Coordinates of C-alpha atoms and ligand atoms in Angstrom, one line a residue:
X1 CA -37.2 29.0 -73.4
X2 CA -36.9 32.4 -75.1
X3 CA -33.2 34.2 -74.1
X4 CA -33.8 37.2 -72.5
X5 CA -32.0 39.4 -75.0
X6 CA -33.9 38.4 -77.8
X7 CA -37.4 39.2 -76.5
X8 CA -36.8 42.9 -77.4
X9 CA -36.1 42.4 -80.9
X10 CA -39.4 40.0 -80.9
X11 CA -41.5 42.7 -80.0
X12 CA -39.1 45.0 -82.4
X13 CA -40.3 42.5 -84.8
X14 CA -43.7 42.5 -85.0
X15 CA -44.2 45.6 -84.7
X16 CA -42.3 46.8 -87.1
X17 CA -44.9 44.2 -89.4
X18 CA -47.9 45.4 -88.1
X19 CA -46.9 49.0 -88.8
X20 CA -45.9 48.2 -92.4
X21 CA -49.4 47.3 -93.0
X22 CA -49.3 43.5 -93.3
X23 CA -52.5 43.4 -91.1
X24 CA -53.9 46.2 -93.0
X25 CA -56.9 44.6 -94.9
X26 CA -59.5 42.0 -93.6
X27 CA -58.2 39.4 -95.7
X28 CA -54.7 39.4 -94.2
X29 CA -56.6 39.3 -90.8
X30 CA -58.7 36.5 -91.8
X31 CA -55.5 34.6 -93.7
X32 CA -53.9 34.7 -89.9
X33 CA -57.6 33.4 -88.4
X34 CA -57.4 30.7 -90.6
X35 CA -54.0 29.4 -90.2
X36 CA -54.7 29.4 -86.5
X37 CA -57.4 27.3 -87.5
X38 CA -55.9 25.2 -89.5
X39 CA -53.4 24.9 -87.1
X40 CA -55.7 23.9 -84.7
X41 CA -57.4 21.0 -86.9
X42 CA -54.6 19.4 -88.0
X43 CA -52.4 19.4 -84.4
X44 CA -55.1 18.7 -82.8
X45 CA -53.8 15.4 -81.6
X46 CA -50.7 16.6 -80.9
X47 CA -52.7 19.4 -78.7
X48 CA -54.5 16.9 -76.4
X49 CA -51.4 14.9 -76.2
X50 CA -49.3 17.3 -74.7
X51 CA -52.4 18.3 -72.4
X52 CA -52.8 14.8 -70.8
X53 CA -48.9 15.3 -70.3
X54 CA -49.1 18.5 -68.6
X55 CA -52.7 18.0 -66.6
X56 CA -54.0 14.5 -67.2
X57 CA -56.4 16.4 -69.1
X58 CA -59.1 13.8 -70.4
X59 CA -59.0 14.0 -74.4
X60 CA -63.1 15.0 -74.0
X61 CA -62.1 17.7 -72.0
X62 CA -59.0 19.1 -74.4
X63 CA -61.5 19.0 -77.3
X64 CA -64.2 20.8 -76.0
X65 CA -62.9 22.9 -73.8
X66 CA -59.6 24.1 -75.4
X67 CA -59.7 23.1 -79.1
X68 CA -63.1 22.9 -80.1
X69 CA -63.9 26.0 -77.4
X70 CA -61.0 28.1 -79.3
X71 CA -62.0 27.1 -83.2
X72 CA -65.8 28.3 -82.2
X73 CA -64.0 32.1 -81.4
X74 CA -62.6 32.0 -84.7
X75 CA -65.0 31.3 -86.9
X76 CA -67.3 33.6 -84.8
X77 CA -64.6 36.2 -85.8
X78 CA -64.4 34.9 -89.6
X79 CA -68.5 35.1 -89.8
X80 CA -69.0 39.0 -88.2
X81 CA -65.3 40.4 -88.8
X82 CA -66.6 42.6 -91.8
X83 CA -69.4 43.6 -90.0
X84 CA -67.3 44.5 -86.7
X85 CA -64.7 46.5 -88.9
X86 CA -67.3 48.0 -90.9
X87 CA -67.1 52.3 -89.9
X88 CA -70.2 53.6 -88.6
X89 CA -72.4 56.9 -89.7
X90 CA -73.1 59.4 -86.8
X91 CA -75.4 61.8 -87.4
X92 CA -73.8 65.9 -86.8
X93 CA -75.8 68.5 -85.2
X94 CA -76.5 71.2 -87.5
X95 CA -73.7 73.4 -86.4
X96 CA -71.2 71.6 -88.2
X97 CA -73.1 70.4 -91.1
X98 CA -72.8 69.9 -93.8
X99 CA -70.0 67.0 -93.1
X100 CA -70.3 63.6 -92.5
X101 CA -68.9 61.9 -88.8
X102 CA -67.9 58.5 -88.6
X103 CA -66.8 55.8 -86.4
X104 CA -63.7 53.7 -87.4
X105 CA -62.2 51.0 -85.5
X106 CA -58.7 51.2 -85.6
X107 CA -56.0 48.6 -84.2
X108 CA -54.5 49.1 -81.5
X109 CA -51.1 48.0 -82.6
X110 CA -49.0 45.4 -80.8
X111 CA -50.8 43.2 -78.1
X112 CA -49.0 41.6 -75.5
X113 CA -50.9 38.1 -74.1
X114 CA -50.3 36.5 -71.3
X115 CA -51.9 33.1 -70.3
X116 CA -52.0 30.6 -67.0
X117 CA -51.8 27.2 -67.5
X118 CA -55.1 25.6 -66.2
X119 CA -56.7 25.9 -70.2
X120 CA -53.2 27.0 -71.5
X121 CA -54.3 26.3 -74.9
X122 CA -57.5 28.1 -75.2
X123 CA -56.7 31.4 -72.7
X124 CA -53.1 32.3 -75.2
X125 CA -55.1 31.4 -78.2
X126 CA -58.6 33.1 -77.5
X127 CA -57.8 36.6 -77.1
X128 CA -55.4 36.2 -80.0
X129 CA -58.6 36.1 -81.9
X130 CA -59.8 39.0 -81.5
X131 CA -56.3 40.8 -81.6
X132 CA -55.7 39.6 -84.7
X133 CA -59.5 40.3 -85.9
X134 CA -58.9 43.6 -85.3
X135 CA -55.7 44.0 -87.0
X136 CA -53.2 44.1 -84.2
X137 CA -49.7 42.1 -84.2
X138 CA -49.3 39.9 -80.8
X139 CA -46.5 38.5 -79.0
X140 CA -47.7 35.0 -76.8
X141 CA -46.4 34.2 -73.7
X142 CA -47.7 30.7 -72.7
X143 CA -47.3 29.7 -69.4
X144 CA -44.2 27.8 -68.2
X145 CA -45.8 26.0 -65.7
X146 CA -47.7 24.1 -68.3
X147 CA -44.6 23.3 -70.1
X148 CA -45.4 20.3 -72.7
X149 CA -47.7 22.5 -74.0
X150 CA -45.7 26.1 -74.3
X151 CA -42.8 23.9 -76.1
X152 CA -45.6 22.8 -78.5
X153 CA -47.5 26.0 -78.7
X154 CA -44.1 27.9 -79.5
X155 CA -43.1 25.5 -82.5
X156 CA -46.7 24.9 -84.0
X157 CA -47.3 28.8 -83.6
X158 CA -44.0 29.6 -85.2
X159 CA -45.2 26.7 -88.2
X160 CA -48.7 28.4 -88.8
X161 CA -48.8 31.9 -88.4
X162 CA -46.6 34.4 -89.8
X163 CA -43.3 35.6 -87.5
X164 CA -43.7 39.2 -89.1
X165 CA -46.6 39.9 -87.1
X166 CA -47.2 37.1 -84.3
X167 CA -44.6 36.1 -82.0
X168 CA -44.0 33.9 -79.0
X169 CA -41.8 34.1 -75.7
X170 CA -41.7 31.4 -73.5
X171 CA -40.1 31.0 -69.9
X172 CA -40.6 32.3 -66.3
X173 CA -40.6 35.3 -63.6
X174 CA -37.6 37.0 -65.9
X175 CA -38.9 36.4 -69.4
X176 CA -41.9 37.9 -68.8
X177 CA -40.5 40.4 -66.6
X178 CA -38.0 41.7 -69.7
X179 CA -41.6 40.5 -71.9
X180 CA -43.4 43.4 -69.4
X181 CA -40.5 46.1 -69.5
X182 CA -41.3 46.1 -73.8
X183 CA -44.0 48.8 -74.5
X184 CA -47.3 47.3 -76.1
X185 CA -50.8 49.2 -76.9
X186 CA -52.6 46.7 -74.6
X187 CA -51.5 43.9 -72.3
X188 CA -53.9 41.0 -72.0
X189 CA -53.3 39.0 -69.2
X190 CA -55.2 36.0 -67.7
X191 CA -54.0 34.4 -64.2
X192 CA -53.7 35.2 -60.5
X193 CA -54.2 38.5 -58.7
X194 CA -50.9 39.1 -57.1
X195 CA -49.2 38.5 -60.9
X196 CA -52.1 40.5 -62.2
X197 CA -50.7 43.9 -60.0
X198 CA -47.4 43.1 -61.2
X199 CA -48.6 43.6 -65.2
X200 CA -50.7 46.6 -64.4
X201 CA -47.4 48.0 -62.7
X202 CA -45.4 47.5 -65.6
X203 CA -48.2 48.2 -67.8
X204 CA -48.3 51.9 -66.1
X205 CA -44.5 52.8 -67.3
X206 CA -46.1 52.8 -71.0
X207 CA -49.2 54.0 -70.3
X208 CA -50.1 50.6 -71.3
X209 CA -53.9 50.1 -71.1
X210 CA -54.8 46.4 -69.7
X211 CA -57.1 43.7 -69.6
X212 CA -56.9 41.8 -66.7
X213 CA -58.9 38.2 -66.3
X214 CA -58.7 37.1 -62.8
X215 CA -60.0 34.5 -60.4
X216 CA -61.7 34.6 -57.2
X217 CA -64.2 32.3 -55.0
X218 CA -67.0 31.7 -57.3
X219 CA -70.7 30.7 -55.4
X220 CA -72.8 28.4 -56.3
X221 CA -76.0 29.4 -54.2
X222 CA -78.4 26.8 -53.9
X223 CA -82.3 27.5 -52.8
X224 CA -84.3 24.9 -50.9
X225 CA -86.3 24.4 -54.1
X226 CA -83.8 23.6 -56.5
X227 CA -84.4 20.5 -58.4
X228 CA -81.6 18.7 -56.3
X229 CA -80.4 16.0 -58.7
X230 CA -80.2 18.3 -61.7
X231 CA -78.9 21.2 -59.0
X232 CA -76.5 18.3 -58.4
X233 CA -75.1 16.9 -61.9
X234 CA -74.4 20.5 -62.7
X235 CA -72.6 21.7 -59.7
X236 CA -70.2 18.0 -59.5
X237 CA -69.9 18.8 -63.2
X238 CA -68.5 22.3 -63.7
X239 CA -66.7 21.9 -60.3
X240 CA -64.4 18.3 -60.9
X241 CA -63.7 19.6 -64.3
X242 CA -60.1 19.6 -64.9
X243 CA -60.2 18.7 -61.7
X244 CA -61.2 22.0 -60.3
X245 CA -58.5 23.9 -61.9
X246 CA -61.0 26.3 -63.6
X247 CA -61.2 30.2 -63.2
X248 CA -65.0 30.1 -63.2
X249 CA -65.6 26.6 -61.2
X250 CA -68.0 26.6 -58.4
X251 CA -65.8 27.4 -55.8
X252 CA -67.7 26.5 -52.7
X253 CA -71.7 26.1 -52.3
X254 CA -74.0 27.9 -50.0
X255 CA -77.0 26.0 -49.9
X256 CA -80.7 26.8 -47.5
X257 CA -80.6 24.4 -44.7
X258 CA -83.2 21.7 -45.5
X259 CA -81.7 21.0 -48.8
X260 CA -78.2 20.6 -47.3
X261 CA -78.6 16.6 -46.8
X262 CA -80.4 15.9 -49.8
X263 CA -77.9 18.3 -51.8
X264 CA -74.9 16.3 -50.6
X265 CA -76.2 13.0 -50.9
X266 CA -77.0 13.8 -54.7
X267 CA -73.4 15.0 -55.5
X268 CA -71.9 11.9 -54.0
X269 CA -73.9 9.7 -56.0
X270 CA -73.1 11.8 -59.2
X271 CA -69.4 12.2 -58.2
X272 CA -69.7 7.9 -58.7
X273 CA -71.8 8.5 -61.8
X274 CA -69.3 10.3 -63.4
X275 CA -65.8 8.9 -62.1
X276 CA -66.8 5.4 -61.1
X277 CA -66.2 4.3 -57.2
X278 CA -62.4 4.9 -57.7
X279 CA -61.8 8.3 -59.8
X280 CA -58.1 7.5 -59.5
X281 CA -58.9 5.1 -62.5
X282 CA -61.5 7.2 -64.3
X283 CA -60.1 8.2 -67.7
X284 CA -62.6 11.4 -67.6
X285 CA -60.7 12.7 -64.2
X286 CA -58.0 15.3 -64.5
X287 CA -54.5 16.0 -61.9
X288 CA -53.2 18.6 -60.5
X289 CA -51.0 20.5 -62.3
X290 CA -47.8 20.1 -59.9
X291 CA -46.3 19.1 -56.9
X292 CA -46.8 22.6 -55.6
X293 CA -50.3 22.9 -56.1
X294 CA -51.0 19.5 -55.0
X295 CA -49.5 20.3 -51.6
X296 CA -51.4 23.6 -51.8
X297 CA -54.6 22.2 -51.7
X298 CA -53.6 19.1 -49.4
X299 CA -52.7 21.4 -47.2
X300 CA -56.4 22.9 -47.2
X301 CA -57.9 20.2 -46.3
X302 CA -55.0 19.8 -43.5
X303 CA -56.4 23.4 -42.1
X304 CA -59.6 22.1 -40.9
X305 CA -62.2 23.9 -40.2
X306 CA -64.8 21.4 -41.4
X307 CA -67.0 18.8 -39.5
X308 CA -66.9 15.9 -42.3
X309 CA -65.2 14.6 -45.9
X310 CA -68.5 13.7 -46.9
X311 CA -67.3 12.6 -50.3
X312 CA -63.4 11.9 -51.3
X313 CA -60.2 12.9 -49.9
X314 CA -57.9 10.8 -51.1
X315 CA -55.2 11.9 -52.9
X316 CA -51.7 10.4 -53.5
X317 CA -48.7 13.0 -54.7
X318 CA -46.6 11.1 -56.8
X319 CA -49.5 11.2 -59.0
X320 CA -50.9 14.5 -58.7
X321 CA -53.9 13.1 -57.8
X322 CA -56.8 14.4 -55.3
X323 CA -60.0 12.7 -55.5
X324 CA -63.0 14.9 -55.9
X325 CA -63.8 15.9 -52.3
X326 CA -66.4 17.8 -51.2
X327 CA -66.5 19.2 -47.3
X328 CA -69.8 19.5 -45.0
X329 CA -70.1 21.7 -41.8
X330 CA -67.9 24.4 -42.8
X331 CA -67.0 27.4 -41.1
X332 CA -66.7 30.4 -42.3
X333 CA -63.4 31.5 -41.3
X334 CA -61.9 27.7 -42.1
X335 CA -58.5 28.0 -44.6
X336 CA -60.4 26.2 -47.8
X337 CA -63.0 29.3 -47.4
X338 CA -59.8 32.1 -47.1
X339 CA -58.5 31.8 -50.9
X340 CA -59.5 30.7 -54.3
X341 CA -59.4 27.0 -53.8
X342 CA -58.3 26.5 -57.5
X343 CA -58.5 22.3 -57.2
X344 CA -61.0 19.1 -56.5
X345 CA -62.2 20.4 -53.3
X346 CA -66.1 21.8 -52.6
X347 CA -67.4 23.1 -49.5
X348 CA -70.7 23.0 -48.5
X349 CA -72.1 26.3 -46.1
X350 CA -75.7 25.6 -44.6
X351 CA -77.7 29.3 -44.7
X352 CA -80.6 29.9 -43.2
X353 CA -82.0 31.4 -46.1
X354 CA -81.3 32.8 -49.4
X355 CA -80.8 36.1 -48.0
X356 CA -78.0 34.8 -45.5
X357 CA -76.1 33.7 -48.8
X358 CA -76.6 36.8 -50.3
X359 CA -75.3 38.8 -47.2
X360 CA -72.3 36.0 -47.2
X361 CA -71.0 37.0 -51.0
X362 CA -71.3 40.6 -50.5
X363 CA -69.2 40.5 -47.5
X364 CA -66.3 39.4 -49.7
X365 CA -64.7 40.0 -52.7
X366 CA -66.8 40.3 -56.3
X367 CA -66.7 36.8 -57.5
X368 CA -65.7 36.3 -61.1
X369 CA -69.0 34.1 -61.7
X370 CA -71.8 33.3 -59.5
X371 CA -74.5 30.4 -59.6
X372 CA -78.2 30.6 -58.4
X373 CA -80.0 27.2 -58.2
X374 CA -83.7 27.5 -57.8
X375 CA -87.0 27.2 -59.4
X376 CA -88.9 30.4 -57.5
X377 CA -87.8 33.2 -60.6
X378 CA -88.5 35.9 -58.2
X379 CA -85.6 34.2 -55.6
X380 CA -83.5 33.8 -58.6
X381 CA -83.7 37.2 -59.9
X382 CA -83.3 39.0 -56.2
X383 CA -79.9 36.8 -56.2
X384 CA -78.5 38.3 -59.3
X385 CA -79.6 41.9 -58.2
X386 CA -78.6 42.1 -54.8
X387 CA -74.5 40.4 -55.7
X388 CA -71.8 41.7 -58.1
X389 CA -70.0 39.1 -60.2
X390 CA -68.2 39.1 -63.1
X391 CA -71.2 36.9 -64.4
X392 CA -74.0 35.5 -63.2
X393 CA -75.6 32.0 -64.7
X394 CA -79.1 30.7 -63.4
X395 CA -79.5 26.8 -62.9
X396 CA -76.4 26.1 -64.6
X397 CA -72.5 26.5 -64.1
X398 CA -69.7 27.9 -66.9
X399 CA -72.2 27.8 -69.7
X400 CA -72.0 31.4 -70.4
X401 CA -68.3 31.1 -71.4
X402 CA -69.7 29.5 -74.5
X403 CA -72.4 32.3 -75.3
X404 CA -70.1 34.9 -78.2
X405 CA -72.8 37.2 -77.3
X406 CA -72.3 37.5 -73.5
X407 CA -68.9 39.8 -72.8
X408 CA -66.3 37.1 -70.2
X409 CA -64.8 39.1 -67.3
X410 CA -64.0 39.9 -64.0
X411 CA -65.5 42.4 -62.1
X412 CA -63.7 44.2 -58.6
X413 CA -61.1 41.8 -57.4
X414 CA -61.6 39.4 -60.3
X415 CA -60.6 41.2 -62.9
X416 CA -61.3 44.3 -65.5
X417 CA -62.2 44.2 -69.2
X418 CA -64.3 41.4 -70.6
X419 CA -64.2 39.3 -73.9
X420 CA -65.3 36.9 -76.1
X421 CA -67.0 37.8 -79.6
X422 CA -67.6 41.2 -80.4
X423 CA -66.6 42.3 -76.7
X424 CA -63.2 40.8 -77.5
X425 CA -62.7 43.0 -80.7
X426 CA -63.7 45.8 -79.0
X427 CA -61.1 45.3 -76.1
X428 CA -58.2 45.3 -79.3
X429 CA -59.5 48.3 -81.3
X430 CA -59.9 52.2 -80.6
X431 CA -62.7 53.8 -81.7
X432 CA -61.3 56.7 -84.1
X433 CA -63.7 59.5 -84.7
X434 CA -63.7 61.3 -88.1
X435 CA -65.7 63.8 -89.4
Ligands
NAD1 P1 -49.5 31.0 -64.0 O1 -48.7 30.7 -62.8 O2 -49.4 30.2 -65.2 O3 -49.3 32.5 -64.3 C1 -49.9 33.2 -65.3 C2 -48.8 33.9 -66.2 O4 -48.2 34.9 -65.4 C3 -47.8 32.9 -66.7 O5 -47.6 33.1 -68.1 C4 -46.6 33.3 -65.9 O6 -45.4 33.2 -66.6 C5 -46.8 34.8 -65.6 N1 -46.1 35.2 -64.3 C6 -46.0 34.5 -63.2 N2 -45.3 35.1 -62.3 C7 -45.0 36.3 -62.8 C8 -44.2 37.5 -62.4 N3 -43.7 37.6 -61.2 N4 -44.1 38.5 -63.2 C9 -44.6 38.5 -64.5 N5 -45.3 37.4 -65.0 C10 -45.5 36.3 -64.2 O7 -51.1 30.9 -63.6 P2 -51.9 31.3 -62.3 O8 -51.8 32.7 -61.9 O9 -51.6 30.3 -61.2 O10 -53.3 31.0 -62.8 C11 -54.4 30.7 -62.0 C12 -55.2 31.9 -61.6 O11 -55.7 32.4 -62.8 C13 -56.4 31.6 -60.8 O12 -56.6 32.6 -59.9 C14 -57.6 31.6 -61.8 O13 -58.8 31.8 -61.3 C15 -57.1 32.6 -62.7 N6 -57.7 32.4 -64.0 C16 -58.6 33.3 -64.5 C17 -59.2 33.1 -65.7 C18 -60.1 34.1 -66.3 O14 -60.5 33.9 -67.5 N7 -60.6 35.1 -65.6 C19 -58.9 31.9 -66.5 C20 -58.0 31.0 -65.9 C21 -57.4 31.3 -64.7

């Protein structure tokens, strides 16, 4: 854990490098990408170790999803990080020709990146692409409730990349509250609302601008003539992976009334598929990330509010484990469907009709994603149109994480600023105007 009284002189520290120039040219940006990568591919063992330690995360799921997920963003940013940095040529009105006018992207300077623990390896490590891409220095504050991983991150980071210009501070509540009181160009922080007002607080002192991903209930809206089993497969997919613990997992599913039954039964026959009879002995199946949380979401299912467990329920502590569980007969106004279930448990809302679901999501806050199964375009498109999310994905779940192209964000209540690809440079660079 970093001492308190040192996490000035980090900050002190890297700035100071980053306004002596070292990221002043692409190739010391790409030298940093690089070792990051490198870093990456050669730890990468020691990476999915310490995530089975921390979340019980299966190996498939720290490779794809964290390691794999976070070497894609950086050679994205290797391929296009000319052509990003690259000034562009406005044309002047006649009044103030002749001249020439110009766009330059210009660092920010000193980045400040804060990340939860449910992917603690990719959300640090992603938006530390584009920071460095764009030429800023950036102090990393892993999470401490993932802590087998922070310990590793700090000392692999600290072996990789160079201390001039990237640093790290680990701990709690009072290292990242000292971390907050340090003045940065942008704050870049990734977690819970409540925490999330607390950095825009700070973040206000120093005029600090902010990105803030959030999380929220995500929908997964499901039309009467979805294809059910694929409908099914995708939803008991993106949901039970890492065992729910995922900012953009279907958080609960509103589905027309006729395919209710059918919907069910095909996600508790895929939930057997995938995890076998007993998912306490699947080596694909993930656990909660602590005692806390396990009670948390035990405590859920405790509130009632539902008719049936049509599909798991078992869980057992000492284990952090919670079966995947998915909940039928619903009520509105039942605990599971009051915050951001953030774990293993689905419930299922019977509409009427498409509309219904439609009215249902607006009533509340903006989700940070939102899934339309269906095969009737039209239904589909009147979906996307008449909600706000962060994003929207049609017959599929998460998949648009992957895209560079698409900008990642919250919208509302789940967040503000987006990234990913070019939208992630853009969120570390100013755009200076000379003419
Ligand atoms: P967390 O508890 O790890 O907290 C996140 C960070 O905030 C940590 O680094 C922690 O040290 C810091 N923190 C905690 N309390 C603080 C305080 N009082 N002052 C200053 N800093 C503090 O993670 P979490 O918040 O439980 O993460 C889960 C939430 O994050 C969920 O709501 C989820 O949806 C959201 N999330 C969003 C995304 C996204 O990309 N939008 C991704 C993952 C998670």
């Amino acid at each position: 854990m970093t001492a308190v009284p040192d996490i000035a002189g980090i900050v002190d520290r890297v700035r100071a490098g980053q306004q002596s120039g070292m990221l002043h040219g692409l190739d010391a940006r790409r030298d940093q990408l690089k070792a990051l990568r490198r870093m990456l591919v050669e730890r990468d063992d020691e990476l999915a170790a310490a995530l089975g330690v921390d979340l019980g995360k299966p190996p498939i799921e720290a490779y794809t999803a964290e390691i794999v997920f976070t070497i894609n963003e950086i050679d994205h940013a290797l391929e296009h990080i000319e052509a990003w940095s690259r000034p562009e040529k406005v044309a002047l009105p006649l009044a103030v020709r002749p001249g020439a006018g110009r766009i330059r992207p210009e660092p920010l300077g000193t980045a400040c990146i804060i990340a939860p623990w449910n992917y603690p390896v990719q959300l640090l490590l992603a938006p530390a692409v584009p920071a460095l891409a764009a030429g800023n220095a950036v102090v990393l504050k892993p999470s401490e409730v993932a802590p087998a991983v922070a310990e590793l991150l700090e000392r692999l980071i600290g072996e990789y990349l160079d201390p001039q210009v990237v640093g790290v501070v680990t701990g709690a509540v009072d290292e990242t509250t000292e971390l907050l009181a340090q003045r940065f160009d942008h704050i870049f922080y990734t977690g819970n609302g409540t925490v999330g007002r607390i950095v825009m607080k700070a973040a206000a002192e120093h005029l600090t601008p902010v990105t803030l991903e959030l999380g929220g209930k995500s929908p997964a809206i499901v039309a009467a003539d979805a294809n059910i089993d694929v409908t099914a497969r995708r939803i008991v997919w993106s949901k039970f992976l890492n065992a729910g613990q995922t900012c953009v997992a279907p958080d609960y599913v509103l589905v027309e009334q006729s395919a209710e039954q059918p919907l069910v039964a095909a996600m508790a026959r895929t939930v057997t598929d995938f995890y076998g009879s007993d998912p306490a002995a699947s080596s694909d199946y993930a656990r909660i990330i602590n005692e806390r949380h396990h009670d948390r979401l035990t405590g859920l299912l405790d509130g009632g509010g539902y008719a049936e467990t049509a599909v798991g329920g078992e869980q057992d502590r000492d284990s952090r484990y919670l079966a995947p569980t998915i909940l039928t007969g619903v009520k509105p106004d039942a605990p599971v469907m009051a915050e951001e279930i953030f774990g293993p448990i689905l419930p299922v809302l019977a509409v009427a009709s498409v509309d219904e679901a439609i009215d249902f999501v607006n009533e509340r806050d903006r989700p940070l994603a939102l899934y339309a199964f269906g095969d009737d375009k039209a239904t589909l498109g009147r979906i996307v149109e008449h909600t706000s999310s962060g994003g929207a994905v049609l017959n599929h779940a998460i998949m648009h994480l992957a895209v560079h192209e698409l900008p990642f964000g919250g919208v509302g209540a789940s967040g503000m600023g987006a990234y990913h690809g070019k939208a992630g440079f853009d969120v570390f660079q100013s755009p200076q105007a000379d003419s």
